[in-house]
PDB file of C-alpha atoms in Angstrom:
ATOM      1  CA  MET A  20       0.669  81.237  52.647  1.00 49.00           C
ATOM      2  CA  THR A  21       2.605  83.603  50.321  1.00 53.00           C
ATOM      3  CA  TRP A  22       4.520  86.509  51.955  1.00 55.00           C
ATOM      4  CA  PRO A  23       4.632  89.839  50.243  1.00 55.00           C
ATOM      5  CA  SER A  24       7.712  90.581  48.069  1.00 61.00           C
ATOM      6  CA  THR A  25      10.412  92.961  49.241  1.00 70.00           C
ATOM      7  CA  PRO A  26       9.409  95.743  46.702  1.00 72.00           C
ATOM      8  CA  SER A  27       5.815  95.484  47.895  1.00 67.00           C
ATOM      9  CA  LEU A  28       6.946  95.927  51.463  1.00 68.00           C
ATOM     10  CA  VAL A  29       9.156  98.883  50.470  1.00 73.00           C
ATOM     11  CA  LEU A  30       6.204 100.492  48.670  1.00 77.00           C
ATOM     12  CA  ALA A  31       3.912  99.925  51.565  1.00 72.00           C
ATOM     13  CA  GLY A  32       6.413 101.572  53.904  1.00 76.00           C
ATOM     14  CA  LEU A  33       6.849 104.502  51.688  1.00 80.00           C
ATOM     15  CA  ALA A  34       3.089 104.949  51.389  1.00 79.00           C
ATOM     16  CA  ALA A  35       2.711 104.719  55.152  1.00 74.00           C
ATOM     17  CA  GLY A  36       5.414 107.263  55.598  1.00 78.00           C
ATOM     18  CA  ALA A  37       3.809 109.617  53.081  1.00 82.00           C
ATOM     19  CA  VAL A  38       0.453 109.333  54.911  1.00 78.00           C
ATOM     20  CA  ALA A  39       2.130 109.948  58.223  1.00 77.00           C
ATOM     21  CA  PHE A  40       3.919 113.002  56.794  1.00 83.00           C
ATOM     22  CA  ALA A  41       0.664 114.409  55.321  1.00 82.00           C
ATOM     23  CA  VAL A  42      -1.216 113.991  58.617  1.00 80.00           C
ATOM     24  CA  ALA A  43       1.642 115.665  60.570  1.00 82.00           C
ATOM     25  CA  SER A  44       1.690 118.558  58.096  1.00 86.00           C
ATOM     26  CA  CYS A  45      -2.119 118.976  58.250  1.00 84.00           C
ATOM     27  CA  ASN A  46      -2.084 118.888  62.137  1.00 83.00           C
ATOM     28  CA  SER A  47       0.724 121.481  62.223  1.00 85.00           C
ATOM     29  CA  ALA A  48      -1.036 123.830  59.793  1.00 88.00           C
ATOM     30  CA  ARG A  49      -4.297 123.554  61.752  1.00 86.00           C
ATOM     31  CA  GLN A  50      -2.442 124.281  64.994  1.00 87.00           C
ATOM     32  CA  ALA A  51      -0.747 127.271  63.526  1.00 89.00           C
ATOM     33  CA  ARG A  52      -4.048 128.697  62.189  1.00 91.00           C
ATOM     34  CA  ALA A  53      -5.683 128.227  65.665  1.00 90.00           C
ATOM     35  CA  GLU A  54      -2.861 129.970  67.385  1.00 91.00           C
ATOM     36  CA  ALA A  55      -2.902 132.892  64.917  1.00 92.00           C
ATOM     37  CA  GLU A  56      -6.621 133.319  65.390  1.00 92.00           C
ATOM     38  CA  ALA A  57      -6.299 133.258  69.192  1.00 90.00           C
ATOM     39  CA  ALA A  58      -3.530 135.859  69.068  1.00 89.00           C
ATOM     40  CA  LYS A  59      -5.661 138.125  66.801  1.00 93.00           C
ATOM     41  CA  ALA A  60      -8.686 137.769  69.090  1.00 93.00           C
ATOM     42  CA  LEU A  61      -6.601 138.578  72.174  1.00 90.00           C
ATOM     43  CA  ALA A  62      -5.006 141.644  70.561  1.00 91.00           C
ATOM     44  CA  ALA A  63      -8.613 142.984  69.672  1.00 93.00           C
ATOM     45  CA  GLU A  64      -9.792 142.316  73.218  1.00 94.00           C
ATOM     46  CA  GLN A  65      -6.866 144.152  74.786  1.00 91.00           C
ATOM     47  CA  ALA A  66      -7.247 147.071  72.436  1.00 92.00           C
ATOM     48  CA  LYS A  67     -10.952 147.478  73.491  1.00 94.00           C
ATOM     49  CA  ALA A  68      -9.951 147.230  77.068  1.00 92.00           C
ATOM     50  CA  ALA A  69      -7.194 149.960  76.658  1.00 89.00           C
ATOM     51  CA  ALA A  70      -9.595 152.247  74.784  1.00 92.00           C
ATOM     52  CA  ALA A  71     -12.124 152.003  77.635  1.00 92.00           C
ATOM     53  CA  GLY A  72      -9.454 152.800  80.280  1.00 88.00           C
ATOM     54  CA  VAL A  73      -9.317 149.257  81.694  1.00 88.00           C
ATOM     55  CA  PRO A  74      -5.768 148.259  82.794  1.00 84.00           C
ATOM     56  CA  VAL A  75      -4.339 145.493  80.610  1.00 86.00           C
ATOM     57  CA  VAL A  76      -2.422 142.748  82.340  1.00 83.00           C
ATOM     58  CA  GLU A  77       0.972 142.114  80.734  1.00 80.00           C
ATOM     59  CA  GLN A  78       1.384 138.419  79.989  1.00 77.00           C
ATOM     60  CA  VAL A  79       4.939 137.200  80.124  1.00 77.00           C
ATOM     61  CA  PRO A  80       6.408 133.629  79.403  1.00 75.00           C
ATOM     62  CA  ASP A  81       8.157 133.397  82.729  1.00 79.00           C
ATOM     63  CA  LEU A  82       7.142 135.329  86.013  1.00 82.00           C
ATOM     64  CA  ARG A  83      10.220 134.378  87.982  1.00 84.00           C
ATOM     65  CA  ASP A  84      12.405 137.281  87.108  1.00 87.00           C
ATOM     66  CA  PHE A  85       9.799 139.850  87.785  1.00 87.00           C
ATOM     67  CA  ALA A  86       8.603 138.189  91.004  1.00 89.00           C
ATOM     68  CA  ALA A  87      12.365 137.947  92.172  1.00 91.00           C
ATOM     69  CA  LYS A  88      12.723 141.685  91.587  1.00 89.00           C
ATOM     70  CA  LEU A  89       9.744 142.518  93.758  1.00 90.00           C
ATOM     71  CA  LEU A  90      10.860 140.224  96.494  1.00 91.00           C
ATOM     72  CA  ALA A  91      14.404 141.718  96.474  1.00 93.00           C
ATOM     73  CA  GLU A  92      12.908 145.171  96.971  1.00 91.00           C
ATOM     74  CA  ASN A  93      10.087 144.374  99.405  1.00 91.00           C
ATOM     75  CA  ALA A  94      11.087 142.471 102.441  1.00 91.00           C
ATOM     76  CA  ASP A  95       7.579 142.397 103.860  1.00 91.00           C
ATOM     77  CA  LEU A  96       6.442 140.795 100.591  1.00 92.00           C
ATOM     78  CA  LYS A  97       9.105 138.192 100.795  1.00 92.00           C
ATOM     79  CA  ALA A  98       8.262 137.398 104.484  1.00 91.00           C
ATOM     80  CA  SER A  99       4.663 136.929 103.422  1.00 90.00           C
ATOM     81  CA  LEU A 100       5.594 134.540 100.626  1.00 91.00           C
ATOM     82  CA  ASP A 101       8.013 132.675 103.074  1.00 92.00           C
ATOM     83  CA  ARG A 102       5.067 132.029 105.426  1.00 90.00           C
ATOM     84  CA  ALA A 103       2.904 130.765 102.629  1.00 90.00           C
ATOM     85  CA  GLU A 104       5.661 128.397 101.371  1.00 91.00           C
ATOM     86  CA  LYS A 105       6.153 126.962 104.899  1.00 91.00           C
ATOM     87  CA  ALA A 106       2.419 126.465 105.536  1.00 91.00           C
ATOM     88  CA  ILE A 107       1.180 125.265 101.978  1.00 90.00           C
ATOM     89  CA  PRO A 108       2.762 122.163 100.430  1.00 88.00           C
ATOM     90  CA  GLY A 109       3.905 122.625  96.844  1.00 91.00           C
ATOM     91  CA  VAL A 110       2.751 126.387  96.670  1.00 91.00           C
ATOM     92  CA  LYS A 111       3.765 128.206  93.579  1.00 90.00           C
ATOM     93  CA  VAL A 112       3.376 131.807  92.187  1.00 90.00           C
ATOM     94  CA  VAL A 113       0.907 131.960  89.407  1.00 89.00           C
ATOM     95  CA  THR A 114       0.265 135.745  88.985  1.00 89.00           C
ATOM     96  CA  VAL A 115       2.202 138.855  90.028  1.00 90.00           C
ATOM     97  CA  TYR A 116       0.326 142.117  90.742  1.00 89.00           C
ATOM     98  CA  LYS A 117       1.938 145.558  90.891  1.00 88.00           C
ATOM     99  CA  ALA A 118      -0.302 148.533  90.889  1.00 89.00           C
ATOM    100  CA  ALA A 119      -0.062 152.229  92.061  1.00 89.00           C
ATOM    101  CA  VAL A 120      -2.357 155.239  92.306  1.00 90.00           C
ATOM    102  CA  GLU A 121      -1.564 158.804  93.146  1.00 88.00           C
ATOM    103  CA  GLY A 122      -3.690 161.674  94.257  1.00 88.00           C
ATOM    104  CA  ALA A 123      -3.773 164.875  96.235  1.00 86.00           C
ATOM    105  CA  VAL A 124      -4.957 164.850  99.863  1.00 80.00           C
ATOM    106  CA  ASN A 125      -8.220 166.873 100.119  1.00 76.00           C
ATOM    107  CA  SER A 126      -8.192 167.461 103.857  1.00 63.00           C
ATOM    108  CA  VAL A 127      -6.530 166.428 107.061  1.00 59.00           C
ATOM    109  CA  PRO A 128      -7.940 166.251 110.531  1.00 56.00           C
ATOM    110  CA  PRO A 129      -7.214 169.319 112.631  1.00 53.00           C
ATOM    111  CA  VAL A 130      -4.127 168.894 114.974  1.00 51.00           C
ATOM    112  CA  SER A 131      -3.577 170.850 118.094  1.00 50.00           C
ATOM    113  CA  PRO A 132      -0.239 172.595 118.216  1.00 52.00           C
ATOM    114  CA  PRO A 133       2.334 170.996 120.548  1.00 50.00           C
ATOM    115  CA  PRO A 134       2.571 172.419 124.088  1.00 52.00           C
ATOM    116  CA  ALA A 135       4.899 175.357 124.653  1.00 54.00           C
ATOM    117  CA  GLY A 136       8.411 174.424 125.218  1.00 53.00           C
ATOM    118  CA  THR A 137       8.242 171.241 123.108  1.00 46.00           C
ATOM    119  CA  ALA A 138      10.179 170.689 119.912  1.00 46.00           C
ATOM    120  CA  GLY A 139       8.559 172.387 116.922  1.00 44.00           C
ATOM    121  CA  ALA A 140       7.098 175.296 118.948  1.00 42.00           C
ATOM    122  CA  GLY A 141       8.337 178.762 118.418  1.00 42.00           C
ATOM    123  CA  ALA A 142       8.391 181.725 115.914  1.00 41.00           C
ATOM    124  CA  GLY A 143      10.652 179.903 113.486  1.00 42.00           C
ATOM    125  CA  ALA A 144       8.675 176.694 113.434  1.00 41.00           C
ATOM    126  CA  SER A 145       7.419 175.585 110.018  1.00 41.00           C
ATOM    127  CA  PRO A 146       3.830 174.421 109.361  1.00 46.00           C
ATOM    128  CA  SER A 147       5.031 170.851 109.229  1.00 44.00           C
ATOM    129  CA  SER A 148       6.907 171.057 112.501  1.00 40.00           C
ATOM    130  CA  ALA A 149       4.102 172.935 114.240  1.00 43.00           C
ATOM    131  CA  SER A 150       1.886 170.016 113.572  1.00 44.00           C
ATOM    132  CA  ALA A 151       4.378 167.223 114.278  1.00 45.00           C
ATOM    133  CA  PRO A 152       1.711 164.353 114.284  1.00 51.00           C
ATOM    134  CA  CYS A 153       0.918 165.093 110.673  1.00 64.00           C
ATOM    135  CA  VAL A 154       2.963 163.734 107.749  1.00 74.00           C
ATOM    136  CA  LEU A 155       0.534 165.053 105.057  1.00 76.00           C
ATOM    137  CA  PHE A 156      -1.333 168.324 104.635  1.00 79.00           C
ATOM    138  CA  ALA A 157      -4.110 169.366 102.274  1.00 78.00           C
ATOM    139  CA  GLY A 158      -2.815 169.681  98.704  1.00 81.00           C
ATOM    140  CA  ASP A 159       0.073 167.159  99.296  1.00 84.00           C
ATOM    141  CA  LYS A 160       0.146 164.169  97.007  1.00 89.00           C
ATOM    142  CA  LEU A 161      -0.018 160.585  98.313  1.00 90.00           C
ATOM    143  CA  LYS A 162       0.963 157.494  96.394  1.00 91.00           C
ATOM    144  CA  LEU A 163      -0.628 154.133  97.330  1.00 92.00           C
ATOM    145  CA  GLU A 164       1.137 151.009  95.908  1.00 92.00           C
ATOM    146  CA  LEU A 165       0.004 147.443  95.822  1.00 91.00           C
ATOM    147  CA  GLU A 166       2.253 144.475  95.304  1.00 92.00           C
ATOM    148  CA  ALA A 167       0.777 140.982  95.581  1.00 91.00           C
ATOM    149  CA  LEU A 168       1.453 137.393  94.601  1.00 91.00           C
ATOM    150  CA  SER A 169      -1.386 135.034  93.560  1.00 89.00           C
ATOM    151  CA  LEU A 170      -0.424 131.554  94.806  1.00 90.00           C
ATOM    152  CA  GLN A 171      -1.633 128.086  94.144  1.00 89.00           C
ATOM    153  CA  GLY A 172      -1.042 124.970  96.261  1.00 89.00           C
ATOM    154  CA  ALA A 173      -0.429 121.510  95.148  1.00 88.00           C
ATOM    155  CA  ALA A 174      -4.033 120.501  95.912  1.00 85.00           C
ATOM    156  CA  GLY A 175      -5.359 123.315  93.744  1.00 83.00           C
ATOM    157  CA  GLY A 176      -6.201 125.952  96.371  1.00 85.00           C
ATOM    158  CA  HIS A 177      -5.733 129.631  95.766  1.00 86.00           C
ATOM    159  CA  TYR A 178      -3.920 132.120  98.166  1.00 89.00           C
ATOM    160  CA  LEU A 179      -2.693 135.681  98.243  1.00 89.00           C
ATOM    161  CA  ALA A 180       0.474 137.171  99.666  1.00 90.00           C
ATOM    162  CA  GLY A 181       1.089 140.965  99.363  1.00 91.00           C
ATOM    163  CA  THR A 182       1.613 144.267 100.864  1.00 92.00           C
ATOM    164  CA  MET A 183       0.060 147.710 100.666  1.00 91.00           C
ATOM    165  CA  ALA A 184       2.255 150.797 100.941  1.00 91.00           C
ATOM    166  CA  ALA A 185       1.782 154.595 101.114  1.00 91.00           C
ATOM    167  CA  TYR A 186       4.437 157.069  99.961  1.00 90.00           C
ATOM    168  CA  ARG A 187       4.614 160.902 100.114  1.00 88.00           C
ATOM    169  CA  SER A 188       5.075 161.926  96.547  1.00 88.00           C
ATOM    170  CA  ALA A 189       7.166 165.149  97.268  1.00 86.00           C
ATOM    171  CA  ASP A 190      10.132 163.218  98.570  1.00 86.00           C
ATOM    172  CA  GLY A 191       9.181 159.577  98.087  1.00 86.00           C
ATOM    173  CA  ALA A 192       9.160 158.881 101.923  1.00 87.00           C
ATOM    174  CA  LEU A 193       7.580 155.623 102.872  1.00 88.00           C
ATOM    175  CA  LEU A 194       4.760 156.325 105.370  1.00 88.00           C
ATOM    176  CA  LEU A 195       3.259 152.856 105.786  1.00 88.00           C
ATOM    177  CA  ARG A 196       3.848 149.366 104.379  1.00 88.00           C
ATOM    178  CA  GLN A 197       1.780 146.576 105.845  1.00 89.00           C
ATOM    179  CA  PRO A 198       1.498 142.892 104.676  1.00 88.00           C
ATOM    180  CA  PHE A 199      -1.968 141.675 103.991  1.00 83.00           C
ATOM    181  CA  GLN A 200      -3.844 140.345 107.039  1.00 74.00           C
ATOM    182  CA  GLY A 201      -7.280 138.822 107.126  1.00 69.00           C
ATOM    183  CA  VAL A 202      -7.874 139.543 103.389  1.00 70.00           C
ATOM    184  CA  ASN A 203     -11.019 137.770 102.203  1.00 72.00           C
ATOM    185  CA  VAL A 204     -10.810 137.200  98.437  1.00 70.00           C
ATOM    186  CA  GLN A 205     -13.764 135.363  97.085  1.00 72.00           C
ATOM    187  CA  ALA A 206     -14.071 133.545  93.809  1.00 70.00           C
ATOM    188  CA  GLU A 207     -16.654 131.244  92.346  1.00 71.00           C
ATOM    189  CA  GLU A 208     -14.848 128.087  91.201  1.00 68.00           C
ATOM    190  CA  ALA A 209     -15.694 124.509  90.804  1.00 64.00           C
ATOM    191  CA  ILE A 210     -13.901 122.120  93.262  1.00 67.00           C
ATOM    192  CA  PRO A 211     -10.998 120.728  91.299  1.00 67.00           C
ATOM    193  CA  LYS A 212     -11.358 117.099  90.364  1.00 74.00           C
ATOM    194  CA  PRO A 213      -8.690 114.734  89.152  1.00 74.00           C
ATOM    195  CA  ALA A 214      -8.537 114.541  85.382  1.00 77.00           C
ATOM    196  CA  LYS A 215      -9.874 111.270  84.044  1.00 80.00           C
ATOM    197  CA  LEU A 216      -7.117 109.306  82.357  1.00 79.00           C
ATOM    198  CA  PRO A 217      -7.810 107.743  78.951  1.00 82.00           C
ATOM    199  CA  GLY A 218      -8.045 103.973  79.187  1.00 87.00           C
ATOM    200  CA  TRP A 219      -9.347 101.029  77.212  1.00 88.00           C
ATOM    201  CA  ALA A 220     -11.921 101.963  74.526  1.00 89.00           C
ATOM    202  CA  ILE A 221     -14.562  99.863  72.846  1.00 89.00           C
ATOM    203  CA  GLY A 222     -16.802 100.298  69.839  1.00 89.00           C
ATOM    204  CA  LEU A 223     -19.488  98.522  67.834  1.00 88.00           C
ATOM    205  CA  GLY A 224     -20.172  98.617  64.119  1.00 87.00           C
ATOM    206  CA  ALA A 225     -21.744  96.866  61.189  1.00 85.00           C
ATOM    207  CA  GLY A 226     -21.190  96.528  57.487  1.00 82.00           C
ATOM    208  CA  ILE A 227     -22.025  94.611  54.285  1.00 82.00           C
ATOM    209  CA  SER A 228     -19.725  92.390  52.236  1.00 78.00           C
ATOM    210  CA  GLY A 229     -20.190  90.234  49.135  1.00 77.00           C
ATOM    211  CA  ARG A 230     -21.221  87.312  51.463  1.00 78.00           C
ATOM    212  CA  GLY A 231     -23.829  89.209  53.586  1.00 80.00           C
ATOM    213  CA  ALA A 232     -24.087  91.519  56.635  1.00 83.00           C
ATOM    214  CA  LEU A 233     -21.366  91.744  59.146  1.00 84.00           C
ATOM    215  CA  ALA A 234     -21.276  92.824  62.857  1.00 89.00           C
ATOM    216  CA  ALA A 235     -18.081  94.214  64.244  1.00 89.00           C
ATOM    217  CA  ALA A 236     -16.525  95.027  67.567  1.00 91.00           C
ATOM    218  CA  LEU A 237     -13.512  97.343  68.058  1.00 90.00           C
ATOM    219  CA  LEU A 238     -11.053  97.336  71.031  1.00 90.00           C
ATOM    220  CA  GLN A 239      -8.402 100.047  71.630  1.00 92.00           C
ATOM    221  CA  THR A 240      -5.614  99.907  74.089  1.00 91.00           C
ATOM    222  CA  PRO A 241      -4.829 102.812  76.514  1.00 89.00           C
ATOM    223  CA  PRO A 242      -2.574 105.392  74.920  1.00 88.00           C
ATOM    224  CA  THR A 243       1.180 105.241  75.101  1.00 90.00           C
ATOM    225  CA  HIS A 244       3.855 107.108  73.171  1.00 88.00           C
ATOM    226  CA  VAL A 245       6.173 106.149  70.212  1.00 84.00           C
ATOM    227  CA  PRO A 246       9.677 105.961  71.528  1.00 85.00           C
ATOM    228  CA  LEU A 247      11.871 108.998  70.655  1.00 82.00           C
ATOM    229  CA  LEU A 248       9.122 110.600  68.586  1.00 81.00           C
ATOM    230  CA  GLY A 249       6.711 111.064  71.542  1.00 83.00           C
ATOM    231  CA  TRP A 250       3.536 110.587  69.309  1.00 84.00           C
ATOM    232  CA  PRO A 251       0.383 109.208  71.083  1.00 88.00           C
ATOM    233  CA  LEU A 252       0.028 105.571  70.176  1.00 89.00           C
ATOM    234  CA  ARG A 253      -2.939 103.196  70.463  1.00 90.00           C
ATOM    235  CA  GLY A 254      -3.141  99.589  69.551  1.00 92.00           C
ATOM    236  CA  TRP A 255      -6.418  98.362  68.180  1.00 91.00           C
ATOM    237  CA  ALA A 256      -8.101  95.060  67.089  1.00 92.00           C
ATOM    238  CA  VAL A 257     -11.366  94.564  65.109  1.00 90.00           C
ATOM    239  CA  VAL A 258     -13.369  91.368  65.196  1.00 89.00           C
ATOM    240  CA  ALA A 259     -16.123  91.095  62.600  1.00 87.00           C
ATOM    241  CA  GLY A 260     -18.401  88.213  61.590  1.00 84.00           C
ATOM    242  CA  GLY A 261     -21.581  87.107  59.920  1.00 82.00           C
ATOM    243  CA  ALA A 262     -23.549  84.011  59.024  1.00 77.00           C
ATOM    244  CA  SER A 263     -20.855  82.571  56.785  1.00 77.00           C
ATOM    245  CA  GLN A 264     -17.687  84.516  57.396  1.00 78.00           C
ATOM    246  CA  GLY A 265     -15.395  85.953  60.064  1.00 83.00           C
ATOM    247  CA  LEU A 266     -12.550  88.408  60.232  1.00 83.00           C
ATOM    248  CA  VAL A 267      -9.983  89.527  62.697  1.00 88.00           C
ATOM    249  CA  LEU A 268      -7.798  92.681  62.103  1.00 89.00           C
ATOM    250  CA  GLY A 269      -5.217  94.306  64.328  1.00 90.00           C
ATOM    251  CA  GLY A 270      -2.970  97.277  64.060  1.00 90.00           C
ATOM    252  CA  ALA A 271      -1.902 100.652  65.660  1.00 89.00           C
ATOM    253  CA  SER A 272      -2.779 104.311  65.227  1.00 88.00           C
ATOM    254  CA  VAL A 273      -0.547 107.343  65.955  1.00 85.00           C
ATOM    255  CA  GLU A 274      -1.152 111.055  66.107  1.00 83.00           C
ATOM    256  CA  PRO A 275       1.915 112.825  64.590  1.00 81.00           C
TER     257      PRO A 275
END
């Protein structure tokens, strides 16, 4: 058996390197085009939503800073998250919601004036003090604020922690802030299933050579990774044979 000469091995190595570089460049260019098209489609979709008056959710690479700011300002929200973290293994924040709406109060229920001799009664009493149980009057502006965290547990379940608050717009006074209790958020979603891991693969084929027809079988190993480079790597073997010939080939394939 004659082994290939050193120059032949060098040329073969250079050819293999050139092919790997070409494949990697092609894959990178294809990925860049796909990302550019996805960004363009997202921008167009968000522009249509904004034009229709639909709020656009801001997407950020890391929610931790924003969530930390809300939790530092809202003790009730932090307490709600703490309860979830104690009850649900591996729970994590996946979405942060902060929304507010402001509007004028159209009417308020009639309130009887306080009995004579109580605080607030008398000629010098203001409309607010004369109706002590009321904190808002017709024409006043009220601001409602929602702060919520969408959570996901280690097993794939979805949960909600949050608060609803009401403020008087004139002076920013907090009238009410209450954590969510008994909220029923419904979503149609398939029950999560464990992802199927790639394993051994087999294939069948046929061909023709100068000696006649061939039948072939292919066997691929489960994927691993090239050390240091991290490229997916599979080993493979091909067994082919016919009436008067046989062939065995082996090798490996990588995805740069």
